[in-house]
Amino acid sequence: MSAVETTYREALRQALIDAMEQDPDIVVMGEEVGLYGGAYGVTKGMLEMFGPERILDTPISEPGFVGAAVGAAMSGLRPVVELMYVDFVGLVMDQLANQAAKIRYMFGGQIGVPMVLRSQGGTGRSAAAQHSQSLEAWMAHIPGLRVAMPATINDAYHLLRHALTLPDPVVFLEHKGLYTQKGMLDVSKPDGPWGKALVRRPGNDVTIVAYSKMVQESLIAADMLAAEGISAEVIDLRTLNPLDDATLVQSVRRTHRAIVVTEAHQTGGFSAELSARLHELCFDHLEEPVVRVAGEDIPIPVSPALERGSVPNAQLIAETGLWLVKRQAPGWAAE
Amino acid sequence: MTDNQLLLALYRDMRRIRSLEERVSEMFVRSETAGSMLHLSIGEESVAGVCRAMEAKDSFTTHHRGHGIFVARGAEPSRMLAEIAGKANGYCRGKGGSMHIADMGLGHLGANAIVGGGIAHAVGAALAYKRKKQKRVAVAFYGDGAMQQGILYESMNLAALWSLPVLFCCINNQYGMGTRVDRATANLAFDERARAFGLAGEIVDGSDVEQVHEAAERMLANARDGKPGLLVLTCYRFYGHARMDKSPYRDSAEEEQGRRRDPLQSARDKLIARKGAGAESLDALDAEIAAEMDNALEQAIAEHLPDIATMFEDVYAPDQPKPTPLRARLSAILSEMTR
């Protein structure tokens, strides 16, 4: 089958439908996943296709239905739970971090929790401080949880399909700013294997590491840098757990410079983990410190002007790259 | 089975619980347990009435005070004690311990050390049984402490809304750690809470195992038909919260009175009065159980601790990428040093 143009949202929906057709144990549960079709439309029409026994609208009881998904996953089902916004994860952190993540381990390997928790985060819709965060570090910190953050349409499909075959819990984080984006989907051809970071654009002067929507900003930044004569390599992490640091290290040992880009806040963020690993594993190869370009350490403001300013964009990444590689300080550089 | 035969069977179940818990305590005193986070269920043995009313295919989740439930559901005492001691042959290979013991073969979906943490799992298990058209019931056992947790009410609501085969079973031993239940809530009529969600709700005297068994049988049958309920056993926690707790928050008069609500003693008195068993034969049964538990204790103590390499196993499924051990990571970094 050849590639077709579709949207990130449609690719996710197609992945759910294709997986559910193959595996009768998959059920979808969450707020508004059925009759409403999903807050962002990912499960639209699926209630009609699969019926209320497999597409379960839940009350607004996040700990209750995520906990139920854990029990169901231990009892022969493979639940896909939609947590409408990742910001709500604070409500379900016990079920996720203390229960789902640890059940296999605490019980000595007797049983796993094959569930996928789909959620979405990020800015771009003026959804304000409680509906715009990027909280992946909270989940990536916990052993036992796999964390996937697709940046492309093809990955949206294939990473979700793969997550729905895994024996362990997966936190699958989409980006609200990507749902309507168009791109090519080839259902017969994944971008790469699960757990492998991919070079989305090869380059020699600096490595830009990103995931989710920041991959796109980084690719635009790489174009801007190319116009300045700088060859930037852009790596898409795709999954935070498993974490393929080998691909990053290989790249940075060659380019000798790295920028880590995340939409999430800088302090205590996953960008810090990546930076630490690069410093540890590439120390003698680095020309400059590994630089983090991350979200400001502020709550996400509602005004579009403020919201835009609170997270990195291509311009900022490119300016940082220019400074790092060519020592050309941007206009905002402090005296 | 006659009433007396049933009561004798329940007496035996309850004696095995108490006898096991006494060995847990002894194992601690002998410094053979993994830690001191050991919560004894002495005084709560009538939960055996629920356990015996369940069918073999039924499943359950428990809480931090769940030794008794597990042994009444068929656990091997030696493997339980081995797990409590952190031994390799314990139910969870020495990774879970007293508070996370589980056995899928016996339908034990896990003890939980987060108050209320396992309740929703029973609801999810029931959802799976319903979807797969299996006539199984999932029982969530927990204490009065969890009666004040939000997830319980979310779980009750889901169970009622989806007509799931669940029995919520609250063992009200009067204490959430050091806080007596009347200091934790203004309304002790827990059955009303269940009815508010459209569930059946009953409170029974936890010192009367026959009453517990009768109610459990009835409520399990209803649950199996998609009519979930809450069964509350009113008991008294004879000892402290955990092994180190000397209960400074309650006086000895209260304890003395509470310990008179002894489900074992009451079953024994009834058996003798109803000529279901003589005192001598009950003494012989007690001695037989004590020997069984002594033997289990010595077996568990003789078992070996797990190999340290097993620490990295079971974080993920065996065929999945494993965590990188610290020493491997450090070696990768430090072996690269060139200056």
PDB file of N, CA, C and O in Angstrom, chain A residues 22 24-25 45 51-52 61 147-148 155 171 178 189 202 206 210 219 228 231 238 248 262 287 296 304 320 333:
ATOM      1  N   GLN A  22      -8.294  -5.847  14.558  1.00  0.00           N
ATOM      2  CA  GLN A  22      -7.449  -7.041  14.698  1.00  0.00           C
ATOM      3  C   GLN A  22      -7.546  -7.667  16.078  1.00  0.00           C
ATOM      4  O   GLN A  22      -7.392  -8.872  16.208  1.00  0.00           O
ATOM      5  N   PRO A  24      -9.816  -8.080  19.374  1.00  0.00           N
ATOM      6  CA  PRO A  24     -11.127  -7.856  19.994  1.00  0.00           C
ATOM      7  C   PRO A  24     -11.048  -7.472  21.468  1.00  0.00           C
ATOM      8  O   PRO A  24     -12.050  -7.066  22.047  1.00  0.00           O
ATOM      9  N   ASP A  25      -9.868  -7.589  22.067  1.00  0.00           N
ATOM     10  CA  ASP A  25      -9.733  -7.233  23.484  1.00  0.00           C
ATOM     11  C   ASP A  25      -9.492  -5.743  23.698  1.00  0.00           C
ATOM     12  O   ASP A  25      -9.493  -5.258  24.828  1.00  0.00           O
ATOM     13  N   GLY A  45     -16.908   8.737  15.359  1.00  0.00           N
ATOM     14  CA  GLY A  45     -17.541   7.667  14.583  1.00  0.00           C
ATOM     15  C   GLY A  45     -17.255   6.266  15.081  1.00  0.00           C
ATOM     16  O   GLY A  45     -17.814   5.288  14.590  1.00  0.00           O
ATOM     17  N   GLY A  51     -19.563  -0.043  18.835  1.00  0.00           N
ATOM     18  CA  GLY A  51     -20.602  -0.218  19.847  1.00  0.00           C
ATOM     19  C   GLY A  51     -20.158   0.178  21.239  1.00  0.00           C
ATOM     20  O   GLY A  51     -18.960   0.311  21.510  1.00  0.00           O
ATOM     21  N   PRO A  52     -21.139   0.339  22.118  1.00  0.00           N
ATOM     22  CA  PRO A  52     -20.844   0.856  23.464  1.00  0.00           C
ATOM     23  C   PRO A  52     -20.087  -0.122  24.361  1.00  0.00           C
ATOM     24  O   PRO A  52     -19.609   0.271  25.417  1.00  0.00           O
ATOM     25  N   SER A  61     -14.338  11.046  36.031  1.00  0.00           N
ATOM     26  CA  SER A  61     -13.762  10.383  37.201  1.00  0.00           C
ATOM     27  C   SER A  61     -12.410   9.806  36.801  1.00  0.00           C
ATOM     28  O   SER A  61     -12.249   8.599  36.689  1.00  0.00           O
ATOM     29  N   VAL A 147       6.899   5.828  27.298  1.00  0.00           N
ATOM     30  CA  VAL A 147       6.355   7.141  26.922  1.00  0.00           C
ATOM     31  C   VAL A 147       6.656   7.409  25.453  1.00  0.00           C
ATOM     32  O   VAL A 147       7.828   7.401  25.054  1.00  0.00           O
ATOM     33  N   ALA A 148       5.616   7.603  24.663  1.00  0.00           N
ATOM     34  CA  ALA A 148       5.791   7.899  23.238  1.00  0.00           C
ATOM     35  C   ALA A 148       5.226   9.278  22.928  1.00  0.00           C
ATOM     36  O   ALA A 148       4.189   9.666  23.481  1.00  0.00           O
ATOM     37  N   ASP A 155       4.285   8.476  12.226  1.00  0.00           N
ATOM     38  CA  ASP A 155       4.571   7.986  13.583  1.00  0.00           C
ATOM     39  C   ASP A 155       3.301   7.948  14.431  1.00  0.00           C
ATOM     40  O   ASP A 155       3.152   7.061  15.274  1.00  0.00           O
ATOM     41  N   VAL A 171       2.303   5.464  27.973  1.00  0.00           N
ATOM     42  CA  VAL A 171       1.709   6.800  27.980  1.00  0.00           C
ATOM     43  C   VAL A 171       1.975   7.387  26.601  1.00  0.00           C
ATOM     44  O   VAL A 171       3.133   7.550  26.210  1.00  0.00           O
ATOM     45  N   LEU A 178      -0.908  19.577  16.667  1.00  0.00           N
ATOM     46  CA  LEU A 178      -0.594  18.771  15.488  1.00  0.00           C
ATOM     47  C   LEU A 178      -1.826  18.130  14.851  1.00  0.00           C
ATOM     48  O   LEU A 178      -1.766  17.697  13.694  1.00  0.00           O
ATOM     49  N   LYS A 189       4.365   1.023   6.212  1.00  0.00           N
ATOM     50  CA  LYS A 189       5.776   1.364   6.377  1.00  0.00           C
ATOM     51  C   LYS A 189       6.022   2.341   7.534  1.00  0.00           C
ATOM     52  O   LYS A 189       5.857   3.551   7.378  1.00  0.00           O
ATOM     53  N   PRO A 202      19.695  15.161   8.156  1.00  0.00           N
ATOM     54  CA  PRO A 202      21.116  14.998   8.472  1.00  0.00           C
ATOM     55  C   PRO A 202      21.855  16.333   8.408  1.00  0.00           C
ATOM     56  O   PRO A 202      21.469  17.235   7.661  1.00  0.00           O
ATOM     57  N   VAL A 206      25.789  20.958  13.967  1.00  0.00           N
ATOM     58  CA  VAL A 206      25.120  20.970  15.274  1.00  0.00           C
ATOM     59  C   VAL A 206      23.979  19.959  15.241  1.00  0.00           C
ATOM     60  O   VAL A 206      23.339  19.763  14.206  1.00  0.00           O
ATOM     61  N   ALA A 210      14.897  16.806  19.509  1.00  0.00           N
ATOM     62  CA  ALA A 210      13.547  17.245  19.867  1.00  0.00           C
ATOM     63  C   ALA A 210      12.598  16.064  19.809  1.00  0.00           C
ATOM     64  O   ALA A 210      12.980  14.950  19.444  1.00  0.00           O
ATOM     65  N   LEU A 219      12.996  21.507  12.519  1.00  0.00           N
ATOM     66  CA  LEU A 219      13.241  21.345  11.079  1.00  0.00           C
ATOM     67  C   LEU A 219      13.194  22.697  10.367  1.00  0.00           C
ATOM     68  O   LEU A 219      14.007  22.977   9.466  1.00  0.00           O
ATOM     69  N   GLU A 228      22.090  30.310   6.582  1.00  0.00           N
ATOM     70  CA  GLU A 228      23.258  30.984   7.177  1.00  0.00           C
ATOM     71  C   GLU A 228      24.519  30.152   7.011  1.00  0.00           C
ATOM     72  O   GLU A 228      25.540  30.419   7.644  1.00  0.00           O
ATOM     73  N   SER A 231      24.955  23.626   8.858  1.00  0.00           N
ATOM     74  CA  SER A 231      24.304  22.345   8.583  1.00  0.00           C
ATOM     75  C   SER A 231      23.867  21.710   9.902  1.00  0.00           C
ATOM     76  O   SER A 231      24.707  21.231  10.673  1.00  0.00           O
ATOM     77  N   ARG A 238      11.050  10.421  19.385  1.00  0.00           N
ATOM     78  CA  ARG A 238       9.872   9.545  19.175  1.00  0.00           C
ATOM     79  C   ARG A 238       9.383   8.869  20.451  1.00  0.00           C
ATOM     80  O   ARG A 238       8.215   8.932  20.766  1.00  0.00           O
ATOM     81  N   LEU A 248      21.640   9.683  19.601  1.00  0.00           N
ATOM     82  CA  LEU A 248      22.020  11.071  19.911  1.00  0.00           C
ATOM     83  C   LEU A 248      23.528  11.185  20.066  1.00  0.00           C
ATOM     84  O   LEU A 248      24.167  12.094  19.530  1.00  0.00           O
ATOM     85  N   THR A 262      12.662  21.400  23.911  1.00  0.00           N
ATOM     86  CA  THR A 262      11.371  20.879  24.394  1.00  0.00           C
ATOM     87  C   THR A 262      10.418  22.035  24.621  1.00  0.00           C
ATOM     88  O   THR A 262      10.831  23.152  24.911  1.00  0.00           O
ATOM     89  N   GLU A 287      32.360  20.703  21.699  1.00  0.00           N
ATOM     90  CA  GLU A 287      33.060  21.984  21.530  1.00  0.00           C
ATOM     91  C   GLU A 287      32.453  23.028  22.457  1.00  0.00           C
ATOM     92  O   GLU A 287      33.114  23.982  22.840  1.00  0.00           O
ATOM     93  N   GLU A 296       9.557  28.393  28.969  1.00  0.00           N
ATOM     94  CA  GLU A 296       9.884  29.264  30.104  1.00  0.00           C
ATOM     95  C   GLU A 296       9.370  28.623  31.388  1.00  0.00           C
ATOM     96  O   GLU A 296       8.378  27.896  31.368  1.00  0.00           O
ATOM     97  N   PRO A 304      -2.730  34.923  23.429  1.00  0.00           N
ATOM     98  CA  PRO A 304      -1.895  34.339  22.364  1.00  0.00           C
ATOM     99  C   PRO A 304      -0.489  34.935  22.329  1.00  0.00           C
ATOM    100  O   PRO A 304       0.486  34.209  22.109  1.00  0.00           O
ATOM    101  N   THR A 320      19.664  30.438  18.452  1.00  0.00           N
ATOM    102  CA  THR A 320      20.551  29.760  19.394  1.00  0.00           C
ATOM    103  C   THR A 320      21.634  28.992  18.630  1.00  0.00           C
ATOM    104  O   THR A 320      22.817  29.003  18.994  1.00  0.00           O
ATOM    105  N   ALA A 333      20.369  39.049  23.059  1.00  0.00           N
ATOM    106  CA  ALA A 333      21.492  38.649  23.909  1.00  0.00           C
ATOM    107  C   ALA A 333      21.765  39.711  24.964  1.00  0.00           C
ATOM    108  O   ALA A 333      21.798  40.905  24.658  1.00  0.00           O
TER     109      ALA A 333
END
